mmCIF file of C-alpha atoms in Angstrom:
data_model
loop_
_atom_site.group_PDB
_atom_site.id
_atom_site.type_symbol
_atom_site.label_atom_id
_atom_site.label_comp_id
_atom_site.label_asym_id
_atom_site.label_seq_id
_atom_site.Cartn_x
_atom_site.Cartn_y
_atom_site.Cartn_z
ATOM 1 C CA UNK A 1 0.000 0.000 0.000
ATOM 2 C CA UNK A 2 1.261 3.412 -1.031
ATOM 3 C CA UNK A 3 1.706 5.762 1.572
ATOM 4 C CA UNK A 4 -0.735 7.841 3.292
ATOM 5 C CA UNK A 5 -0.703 10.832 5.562
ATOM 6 C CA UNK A 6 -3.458 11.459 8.233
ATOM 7 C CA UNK A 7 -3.959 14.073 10.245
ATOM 8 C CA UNK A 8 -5.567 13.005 14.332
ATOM 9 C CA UNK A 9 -6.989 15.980 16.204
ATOM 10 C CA UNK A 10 -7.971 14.392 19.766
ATOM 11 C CA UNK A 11 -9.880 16.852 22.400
ATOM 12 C CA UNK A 12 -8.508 16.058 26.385
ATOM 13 C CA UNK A 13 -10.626 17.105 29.280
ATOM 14 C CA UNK A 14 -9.572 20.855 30.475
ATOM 15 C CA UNK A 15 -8.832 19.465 33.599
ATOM 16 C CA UNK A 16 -6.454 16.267 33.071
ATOM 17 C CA UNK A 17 -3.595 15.783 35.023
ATOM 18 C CA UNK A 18 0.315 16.296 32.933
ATOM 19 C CA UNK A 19 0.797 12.523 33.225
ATOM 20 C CA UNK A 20 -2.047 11.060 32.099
ATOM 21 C CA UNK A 21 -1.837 13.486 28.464
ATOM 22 C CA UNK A 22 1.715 12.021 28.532
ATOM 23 C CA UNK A 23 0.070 8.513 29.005
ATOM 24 C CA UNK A 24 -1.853 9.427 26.014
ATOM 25 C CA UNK A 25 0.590 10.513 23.953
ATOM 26 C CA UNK A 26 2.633 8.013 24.770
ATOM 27 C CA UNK A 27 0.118 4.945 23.677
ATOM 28 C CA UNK A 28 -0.137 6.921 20.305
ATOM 29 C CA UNK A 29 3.700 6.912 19.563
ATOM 30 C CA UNK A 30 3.573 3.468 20.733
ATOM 31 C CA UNK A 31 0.508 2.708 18.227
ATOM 32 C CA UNK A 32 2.651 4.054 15.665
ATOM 33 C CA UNK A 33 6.402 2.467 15.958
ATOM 34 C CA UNK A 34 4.767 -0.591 16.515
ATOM 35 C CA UNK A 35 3.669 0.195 12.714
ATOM 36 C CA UNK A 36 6.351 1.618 11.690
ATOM 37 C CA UNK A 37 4.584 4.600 11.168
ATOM 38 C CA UNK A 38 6.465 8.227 11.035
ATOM 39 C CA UNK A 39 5.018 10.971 13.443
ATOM 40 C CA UNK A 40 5.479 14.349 10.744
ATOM 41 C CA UNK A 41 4.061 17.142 13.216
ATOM 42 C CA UNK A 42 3.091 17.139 16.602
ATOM 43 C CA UNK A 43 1.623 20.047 17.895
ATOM 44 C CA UNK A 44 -0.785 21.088 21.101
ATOM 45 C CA UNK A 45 -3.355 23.851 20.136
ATOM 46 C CA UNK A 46 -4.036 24.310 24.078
ATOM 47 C CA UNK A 47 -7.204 24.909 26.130
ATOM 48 C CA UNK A 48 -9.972 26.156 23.418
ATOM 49 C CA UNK A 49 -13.165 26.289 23.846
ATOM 50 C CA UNK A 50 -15.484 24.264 22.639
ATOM 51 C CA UNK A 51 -18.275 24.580 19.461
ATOM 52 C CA UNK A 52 -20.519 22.941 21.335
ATOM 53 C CA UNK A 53 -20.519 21.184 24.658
ATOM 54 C CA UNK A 54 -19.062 17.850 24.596
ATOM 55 C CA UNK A 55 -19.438 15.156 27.039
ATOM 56 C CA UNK A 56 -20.483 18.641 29.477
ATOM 57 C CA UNK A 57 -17.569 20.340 28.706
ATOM 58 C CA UNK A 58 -17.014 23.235 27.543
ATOM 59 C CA UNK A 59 -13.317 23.709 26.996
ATOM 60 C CA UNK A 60 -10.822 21.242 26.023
ATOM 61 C CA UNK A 61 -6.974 20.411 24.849
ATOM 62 C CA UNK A 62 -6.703 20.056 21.121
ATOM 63 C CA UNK A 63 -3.740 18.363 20.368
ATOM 64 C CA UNK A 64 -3.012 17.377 17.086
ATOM 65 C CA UNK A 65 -0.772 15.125 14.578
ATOM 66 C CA UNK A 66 -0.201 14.142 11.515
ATOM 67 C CA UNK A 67 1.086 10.954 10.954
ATOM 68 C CA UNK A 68 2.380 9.073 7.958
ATOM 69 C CA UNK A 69 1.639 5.263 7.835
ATOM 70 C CA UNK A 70 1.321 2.376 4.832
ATOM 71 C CA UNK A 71 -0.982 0.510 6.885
ATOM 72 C CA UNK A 72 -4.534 1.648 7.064
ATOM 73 C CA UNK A 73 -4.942 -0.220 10.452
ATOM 74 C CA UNK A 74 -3.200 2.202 12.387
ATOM 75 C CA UNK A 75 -5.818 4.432 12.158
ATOM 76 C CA UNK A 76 -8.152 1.938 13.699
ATOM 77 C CA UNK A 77 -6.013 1.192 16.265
ATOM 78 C CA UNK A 78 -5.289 4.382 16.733
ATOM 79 C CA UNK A 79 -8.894 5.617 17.213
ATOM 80 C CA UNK A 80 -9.382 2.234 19.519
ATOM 81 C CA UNK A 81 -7.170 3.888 21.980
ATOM 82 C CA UNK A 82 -8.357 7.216 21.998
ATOM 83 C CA UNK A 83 -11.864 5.661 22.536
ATOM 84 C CA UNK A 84 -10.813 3.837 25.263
ATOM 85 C CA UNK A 85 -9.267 6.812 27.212
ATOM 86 C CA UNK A 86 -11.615 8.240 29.585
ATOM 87 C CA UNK A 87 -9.497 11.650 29.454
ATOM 88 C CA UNK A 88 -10.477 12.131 25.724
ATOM 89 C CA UNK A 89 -13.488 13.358 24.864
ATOM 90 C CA UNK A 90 -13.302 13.595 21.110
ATOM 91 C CA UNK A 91 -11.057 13.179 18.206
ATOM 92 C CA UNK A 92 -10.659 12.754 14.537
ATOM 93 C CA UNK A 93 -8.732 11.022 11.805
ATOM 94 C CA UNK A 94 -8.915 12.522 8.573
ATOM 95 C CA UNK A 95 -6.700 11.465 5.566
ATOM 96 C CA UNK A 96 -4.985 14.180 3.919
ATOM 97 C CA UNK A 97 -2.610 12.785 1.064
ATOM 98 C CA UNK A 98 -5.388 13.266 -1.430
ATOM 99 C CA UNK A 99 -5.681 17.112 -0.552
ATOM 100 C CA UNK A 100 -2.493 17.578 -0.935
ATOM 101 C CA UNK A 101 -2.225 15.682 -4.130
ATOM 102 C CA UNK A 102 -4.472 17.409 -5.382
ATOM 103 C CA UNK A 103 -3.247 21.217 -4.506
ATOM 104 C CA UNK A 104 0.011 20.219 -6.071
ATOM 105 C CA UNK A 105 -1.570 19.456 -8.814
ATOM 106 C CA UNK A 106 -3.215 22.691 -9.072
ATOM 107 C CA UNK A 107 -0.239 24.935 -8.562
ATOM 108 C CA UNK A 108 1.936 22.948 -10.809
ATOM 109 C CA UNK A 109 -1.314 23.707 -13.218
ATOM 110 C CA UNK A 110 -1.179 27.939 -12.552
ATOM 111 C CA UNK A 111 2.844 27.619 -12.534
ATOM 112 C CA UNK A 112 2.753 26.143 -16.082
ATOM 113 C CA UNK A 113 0.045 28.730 -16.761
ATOM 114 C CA UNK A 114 2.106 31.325 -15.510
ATOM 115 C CA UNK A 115 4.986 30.505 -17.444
ATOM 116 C CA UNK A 116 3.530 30.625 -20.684
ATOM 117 C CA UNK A 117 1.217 33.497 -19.785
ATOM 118 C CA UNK A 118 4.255 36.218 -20.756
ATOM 119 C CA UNK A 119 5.555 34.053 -23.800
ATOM 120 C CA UNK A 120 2.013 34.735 -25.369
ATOM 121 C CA UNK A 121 1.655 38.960 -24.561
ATOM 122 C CA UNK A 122 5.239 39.749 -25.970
ATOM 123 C CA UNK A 123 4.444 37.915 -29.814
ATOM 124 C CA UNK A 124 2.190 40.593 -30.251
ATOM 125 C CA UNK A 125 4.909 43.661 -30.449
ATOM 126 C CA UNK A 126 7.613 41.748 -32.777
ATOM 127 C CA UNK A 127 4.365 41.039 -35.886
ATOM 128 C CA UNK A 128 3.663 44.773 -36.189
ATOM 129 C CA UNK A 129 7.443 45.824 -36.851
ATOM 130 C CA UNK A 130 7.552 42.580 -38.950
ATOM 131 C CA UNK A 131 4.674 43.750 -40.935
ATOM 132 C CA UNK A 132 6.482 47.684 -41.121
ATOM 133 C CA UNK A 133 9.626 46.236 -42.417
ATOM 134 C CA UNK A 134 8.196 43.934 -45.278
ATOM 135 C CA UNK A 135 5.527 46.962 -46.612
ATOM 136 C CA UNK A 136 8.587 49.472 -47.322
ATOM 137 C CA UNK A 137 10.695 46.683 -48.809
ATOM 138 C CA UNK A 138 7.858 45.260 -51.136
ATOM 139 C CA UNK B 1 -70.086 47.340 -53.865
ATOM 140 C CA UNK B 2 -66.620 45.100 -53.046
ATOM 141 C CA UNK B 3 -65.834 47.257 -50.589
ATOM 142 C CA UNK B 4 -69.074 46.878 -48.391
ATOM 143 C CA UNK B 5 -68.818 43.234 -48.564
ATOM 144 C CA UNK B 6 -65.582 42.598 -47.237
ATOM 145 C CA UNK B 7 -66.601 45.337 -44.311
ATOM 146 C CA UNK B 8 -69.773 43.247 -43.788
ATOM 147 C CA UNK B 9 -67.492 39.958 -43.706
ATOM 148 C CA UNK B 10 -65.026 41.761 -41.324
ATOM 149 C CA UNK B 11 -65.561 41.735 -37.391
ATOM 150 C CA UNK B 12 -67.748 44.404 -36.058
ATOM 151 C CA UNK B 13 -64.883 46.438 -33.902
ATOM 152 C CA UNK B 14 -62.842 47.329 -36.106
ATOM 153 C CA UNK B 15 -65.175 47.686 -39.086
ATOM 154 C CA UNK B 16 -66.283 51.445 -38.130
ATOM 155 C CA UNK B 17 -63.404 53.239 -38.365
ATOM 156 C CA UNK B 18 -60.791 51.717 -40.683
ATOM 157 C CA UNK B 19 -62.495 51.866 -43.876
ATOM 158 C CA UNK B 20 -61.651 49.379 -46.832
ATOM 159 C CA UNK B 21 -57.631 50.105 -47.146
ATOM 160 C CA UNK B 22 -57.038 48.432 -43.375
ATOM 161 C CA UNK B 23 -59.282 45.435 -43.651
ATOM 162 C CA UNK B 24 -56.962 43.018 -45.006
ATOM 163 C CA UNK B 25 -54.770 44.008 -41.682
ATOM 164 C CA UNK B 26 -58.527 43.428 -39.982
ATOM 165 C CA UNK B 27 -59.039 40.019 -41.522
ATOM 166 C CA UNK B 28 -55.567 38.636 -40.521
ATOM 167 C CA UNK B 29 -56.005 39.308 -36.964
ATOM 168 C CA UNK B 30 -59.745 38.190 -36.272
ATOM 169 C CA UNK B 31 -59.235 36.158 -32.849
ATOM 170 C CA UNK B 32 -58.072 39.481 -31.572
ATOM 171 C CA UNK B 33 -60.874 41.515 -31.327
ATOM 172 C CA UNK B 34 -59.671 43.710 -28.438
ATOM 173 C CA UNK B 35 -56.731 44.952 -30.473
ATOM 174 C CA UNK B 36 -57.543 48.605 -31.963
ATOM 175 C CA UNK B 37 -57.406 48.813 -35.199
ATOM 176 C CA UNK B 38 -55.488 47.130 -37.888
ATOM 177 C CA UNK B 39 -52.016 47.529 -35.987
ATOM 178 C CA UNK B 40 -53.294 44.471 -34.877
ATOM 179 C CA UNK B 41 -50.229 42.687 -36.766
ATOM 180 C CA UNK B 42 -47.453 44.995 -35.212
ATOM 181 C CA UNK B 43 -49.128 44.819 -31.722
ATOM 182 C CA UNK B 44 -49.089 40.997 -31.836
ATOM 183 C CA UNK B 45 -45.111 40.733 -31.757
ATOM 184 C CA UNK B 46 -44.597 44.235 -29.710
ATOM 185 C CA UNK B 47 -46.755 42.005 -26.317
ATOM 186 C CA UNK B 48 -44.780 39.322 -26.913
ATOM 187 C CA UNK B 49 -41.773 41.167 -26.275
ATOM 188 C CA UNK B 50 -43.374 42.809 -23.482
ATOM 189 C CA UNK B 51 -44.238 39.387 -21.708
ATOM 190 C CA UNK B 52 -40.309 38.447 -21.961
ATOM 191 C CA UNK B 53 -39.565 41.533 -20.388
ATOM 192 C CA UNK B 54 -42.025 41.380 -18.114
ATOM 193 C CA UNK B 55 -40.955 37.883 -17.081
ATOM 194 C CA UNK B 56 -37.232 38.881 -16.630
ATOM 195 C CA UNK B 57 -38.411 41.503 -14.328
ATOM 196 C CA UNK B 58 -40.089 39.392 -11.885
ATOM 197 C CA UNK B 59 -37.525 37.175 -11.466
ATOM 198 C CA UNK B 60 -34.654 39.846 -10.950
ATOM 199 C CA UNK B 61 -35.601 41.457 -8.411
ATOM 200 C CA UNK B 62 -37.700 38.317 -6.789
ATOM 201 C CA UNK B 63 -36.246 36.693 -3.326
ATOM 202 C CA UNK B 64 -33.311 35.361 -3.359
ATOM 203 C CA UNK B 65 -31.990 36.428 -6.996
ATOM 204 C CA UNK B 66 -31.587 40.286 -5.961
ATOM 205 C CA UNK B 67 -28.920 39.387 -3.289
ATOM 206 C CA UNK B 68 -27.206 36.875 -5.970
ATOM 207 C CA UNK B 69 -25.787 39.374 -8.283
ATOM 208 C CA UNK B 70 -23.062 37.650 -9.692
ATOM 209 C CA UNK B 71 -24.423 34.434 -9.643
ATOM 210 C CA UNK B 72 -27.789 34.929 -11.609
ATOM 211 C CA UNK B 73 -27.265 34.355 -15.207
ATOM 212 C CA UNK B 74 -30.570 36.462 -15.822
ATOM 213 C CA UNK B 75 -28.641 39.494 -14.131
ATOM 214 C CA UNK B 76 -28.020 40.804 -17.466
ATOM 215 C CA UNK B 77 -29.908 43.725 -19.116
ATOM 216 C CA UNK B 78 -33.359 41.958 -20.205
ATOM 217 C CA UNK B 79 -34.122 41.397 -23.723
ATOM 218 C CA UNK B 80 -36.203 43.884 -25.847
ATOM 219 C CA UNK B 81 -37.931 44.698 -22.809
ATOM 220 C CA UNK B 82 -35.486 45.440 -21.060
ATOM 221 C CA UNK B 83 -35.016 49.388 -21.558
ATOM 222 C CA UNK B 84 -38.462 49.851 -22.201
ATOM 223 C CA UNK B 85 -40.481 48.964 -18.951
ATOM 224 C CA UNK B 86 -37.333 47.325 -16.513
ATOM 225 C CA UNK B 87 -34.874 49.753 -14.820
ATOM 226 C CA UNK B 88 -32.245 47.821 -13.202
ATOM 227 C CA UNK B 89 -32.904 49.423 -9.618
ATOM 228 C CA UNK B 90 -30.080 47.188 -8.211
ATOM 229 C CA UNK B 91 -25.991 47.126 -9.153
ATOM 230 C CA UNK B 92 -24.135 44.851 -7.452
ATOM 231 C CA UNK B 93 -20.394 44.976 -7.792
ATOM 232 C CA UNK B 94 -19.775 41.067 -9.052
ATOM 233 C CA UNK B 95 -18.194 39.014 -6.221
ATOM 234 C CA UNK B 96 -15.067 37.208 -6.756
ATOM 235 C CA UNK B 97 -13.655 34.238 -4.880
ATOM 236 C CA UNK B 98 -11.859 34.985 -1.777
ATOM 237 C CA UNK B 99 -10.338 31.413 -2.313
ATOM 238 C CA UNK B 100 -9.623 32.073 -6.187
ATOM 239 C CA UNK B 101 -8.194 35.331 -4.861
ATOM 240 C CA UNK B 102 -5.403 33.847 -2.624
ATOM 241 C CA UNK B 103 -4.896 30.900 -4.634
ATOM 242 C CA UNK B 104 -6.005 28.850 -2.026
ATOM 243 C CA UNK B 105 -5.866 25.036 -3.191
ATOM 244 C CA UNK B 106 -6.709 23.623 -0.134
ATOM 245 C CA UNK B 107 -8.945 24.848 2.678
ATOM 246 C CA UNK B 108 -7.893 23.505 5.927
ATOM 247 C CA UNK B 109 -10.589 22.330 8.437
ATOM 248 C CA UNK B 110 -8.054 23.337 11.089
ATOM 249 C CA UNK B 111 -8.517 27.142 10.372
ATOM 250 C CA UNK B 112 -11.767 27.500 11.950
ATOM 251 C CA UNK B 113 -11.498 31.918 12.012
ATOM 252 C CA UNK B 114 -11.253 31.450 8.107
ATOM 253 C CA UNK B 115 -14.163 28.852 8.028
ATOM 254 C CA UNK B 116 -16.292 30.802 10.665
ATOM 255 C CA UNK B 117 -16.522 33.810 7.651
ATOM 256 C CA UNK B 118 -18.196 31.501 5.222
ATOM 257 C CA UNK B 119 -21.147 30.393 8.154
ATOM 258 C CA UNK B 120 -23.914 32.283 9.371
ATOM 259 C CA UNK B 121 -24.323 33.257 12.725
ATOM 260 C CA UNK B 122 -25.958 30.675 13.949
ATOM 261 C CA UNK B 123 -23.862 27.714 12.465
ATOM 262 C CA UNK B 124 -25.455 27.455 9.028
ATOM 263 C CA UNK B 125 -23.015 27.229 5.924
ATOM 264 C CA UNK B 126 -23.539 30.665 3.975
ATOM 265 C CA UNK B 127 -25.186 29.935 0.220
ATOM 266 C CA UNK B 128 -22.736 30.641 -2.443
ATOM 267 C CA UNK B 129 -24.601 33.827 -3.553
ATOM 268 C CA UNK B 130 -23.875 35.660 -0.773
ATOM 269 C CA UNK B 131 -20.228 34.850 -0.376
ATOM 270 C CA UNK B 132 -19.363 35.163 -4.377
ATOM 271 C CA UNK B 133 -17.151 32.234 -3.533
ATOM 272 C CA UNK B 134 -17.045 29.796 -6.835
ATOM 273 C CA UNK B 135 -18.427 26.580 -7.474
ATOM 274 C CA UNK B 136 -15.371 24.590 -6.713
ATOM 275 C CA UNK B 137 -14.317 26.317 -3.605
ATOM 276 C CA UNK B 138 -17.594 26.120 -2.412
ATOM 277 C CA UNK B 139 -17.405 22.328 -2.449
ATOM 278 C CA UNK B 140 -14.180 22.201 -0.847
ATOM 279 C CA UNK B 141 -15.344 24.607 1.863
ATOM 280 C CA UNK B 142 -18.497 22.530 2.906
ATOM 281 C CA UNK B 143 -16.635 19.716 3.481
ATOM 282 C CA UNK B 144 -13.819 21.886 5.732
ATOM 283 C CA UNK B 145 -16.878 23.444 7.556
ATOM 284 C CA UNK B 146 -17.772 19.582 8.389
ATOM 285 C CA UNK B 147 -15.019 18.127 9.523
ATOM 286 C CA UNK B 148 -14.528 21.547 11.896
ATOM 287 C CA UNK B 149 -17.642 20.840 13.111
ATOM 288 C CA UNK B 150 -17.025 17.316 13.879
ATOM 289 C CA UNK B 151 -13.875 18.256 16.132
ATOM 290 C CA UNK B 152 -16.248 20.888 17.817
ATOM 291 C CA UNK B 153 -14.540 24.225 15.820
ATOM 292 C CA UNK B 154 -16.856 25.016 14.350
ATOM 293 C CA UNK B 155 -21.250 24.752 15.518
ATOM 294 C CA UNK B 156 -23.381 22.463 14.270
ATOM 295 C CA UNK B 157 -25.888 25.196 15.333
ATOM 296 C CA UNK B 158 -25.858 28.258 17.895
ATOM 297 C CA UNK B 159 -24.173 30.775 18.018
ATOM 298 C CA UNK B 160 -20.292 30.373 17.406
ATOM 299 C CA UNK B 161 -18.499 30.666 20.225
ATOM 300 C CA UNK B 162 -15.425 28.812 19.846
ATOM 301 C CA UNK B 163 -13.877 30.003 16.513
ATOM 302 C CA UNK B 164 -13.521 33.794 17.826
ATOM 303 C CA UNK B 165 -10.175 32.399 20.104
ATOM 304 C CA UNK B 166 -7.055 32.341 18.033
ATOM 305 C CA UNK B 167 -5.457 29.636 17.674
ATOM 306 C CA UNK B 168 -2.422 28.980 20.185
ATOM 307 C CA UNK B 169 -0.182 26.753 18.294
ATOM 308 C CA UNK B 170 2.886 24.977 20.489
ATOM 309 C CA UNK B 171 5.227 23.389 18.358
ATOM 310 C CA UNK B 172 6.929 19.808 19.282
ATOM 311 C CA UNK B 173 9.657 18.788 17.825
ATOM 312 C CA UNK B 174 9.078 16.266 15.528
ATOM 313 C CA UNK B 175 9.318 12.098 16.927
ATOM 314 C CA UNK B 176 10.194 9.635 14.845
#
């Protein structure tokens, strides 16, 4: 299986203790050596508030990776563990290689665009004194 | 003697006045007895292009159309009618694409204070005709707006009170 990169957003109740969002963390990086999966960004968003109450609470801390993996299981596995921590109250796995793929794909198409975008206004100039030259001569 | 026979054959309104010179223009338009006179055969078209006009007109500045400038194809000047009978009351400068703007390829879910422009106070995703944003953009932005929602960015309805906090970002190093 080709590569893929996810992105995992998790949500930890305002009020959990330093180890046990180490804990967390920890079973995640786990989840993903066991894999062999590469960790790209880790990064924690802090105490936000929430949308919309969740599970009665209305803060939480987002933390958030993205994580590059050839087997699809991990993200089952991973989710299995964040489900099964009390201290999380949300998260989300969304796959992102496609987006990407995609936008690359689009600026490589206005690059190209670009590129030939000042080839065709210049042509314009050289015809005229083109067409001056050959009238007097003929 | 000709002459009174074809105004006896002709319909009774517009027999008095005419005479014999109009009544061919009489005869042609018989099932329109309510037209005056024998400009019965110019009138004919002239309504027509009064009805298209008056058509275009209720639909511009109907509902939901007025606020959709750039969007409504019918926004243009309307047909024959159009300078007649329809002043266009209502210019709207034509919306472009914030997204098309930036050259944005990719809207991020994770940027809930850009996503929180494109929804309505109370949660809903804004239509396309008020935002100006285009087709595609639109597509990818409804599914952003989702998956903020899911992770509680962004409301599912109610008023929005997370996405006004900006977003504290604490960079780990990277683990293998």
């Amino acid at each position: 299986m080709e590569e893929r990169l996810y992105d995992l957003v998790f949500i930890v109740r305002p009020a959990t203790p330093e180890e046990e969002i180490k804990k967390v963390l920890a079973s995640i990086e786990h989840a993903c050596a066991d894999r062999g999966a590469k960790i790209e960004k880790a990064e924690t968003w802090g105490t936000r508030k929430l949308a919309y109450k969740v599970m009665k609470h209305r803060e939480g801390i987002y933390f958030y990776q993205q994580v590059r993996t050839t087997h699809g299981e991990l993200v089952h596995e991973l989710e299995r563990r964040l489900g099964v921590q009390d201290s999380v109250i949300k998260y989300q796995t969304v796959r992102l290689d496609e987006d990407l793929k995609r936008q690359k794909k689009l600026v490589h198409k206005r690059e190209q665009r670009a590129a030939r975008r000042p080839r065709r206004t210049p042509p314009p100039p050289p015809p005229q004194p083109a067409a001056e030259q050959n009238s007097p001569a003929s | 003697m000709s002459e009174e026979q074809k105004q006896a054959q002709a319909p009774a309104p517009a027999a008095p006045r005419e005479g014999g010179d109009v009544a061919p223009a009489a005869a042609s338009a018989p099932s329109a007895p309510s037209a005056p006179s024998g400009q019965g055969g110019q009138g004919a078209p002239r309504r027509e292009g009064g009805h298209s006009g008056g058509g275009r007109r209720e639909g511009g500045p109907g509902g939901g159309r007025r606020e959709g400038g750039p969007g409504g194809p019918g926004g243009g000047p309307g047909g024959p009618g159009g300078p007649r009978r329809g002043k266009r009351q209502y210019f709207r400068k034509k919306k472009v694409c914030k997204f098309c703007v930036e050259k944005m390829d990719f809207i991020d879910y994770k940027r809930a204070d850009i996503l929180s422009q494109f929804v309505q106070e109370r949660g809903k995703i804004l239509p396309r005709r008020m935002t100006g944003v285009c087709s595609r953009h639109q597509r990818w932005l409804g599914v952003a707006i989702k998956r903020a929602r899911n992770i509680a960015l962004l409301p599912f309805a109610g008023s929005a009170a997370g996405t006004q906090a900006p977003r504290a970002v604490v960079t780990e190093a990277p683990k293998a």
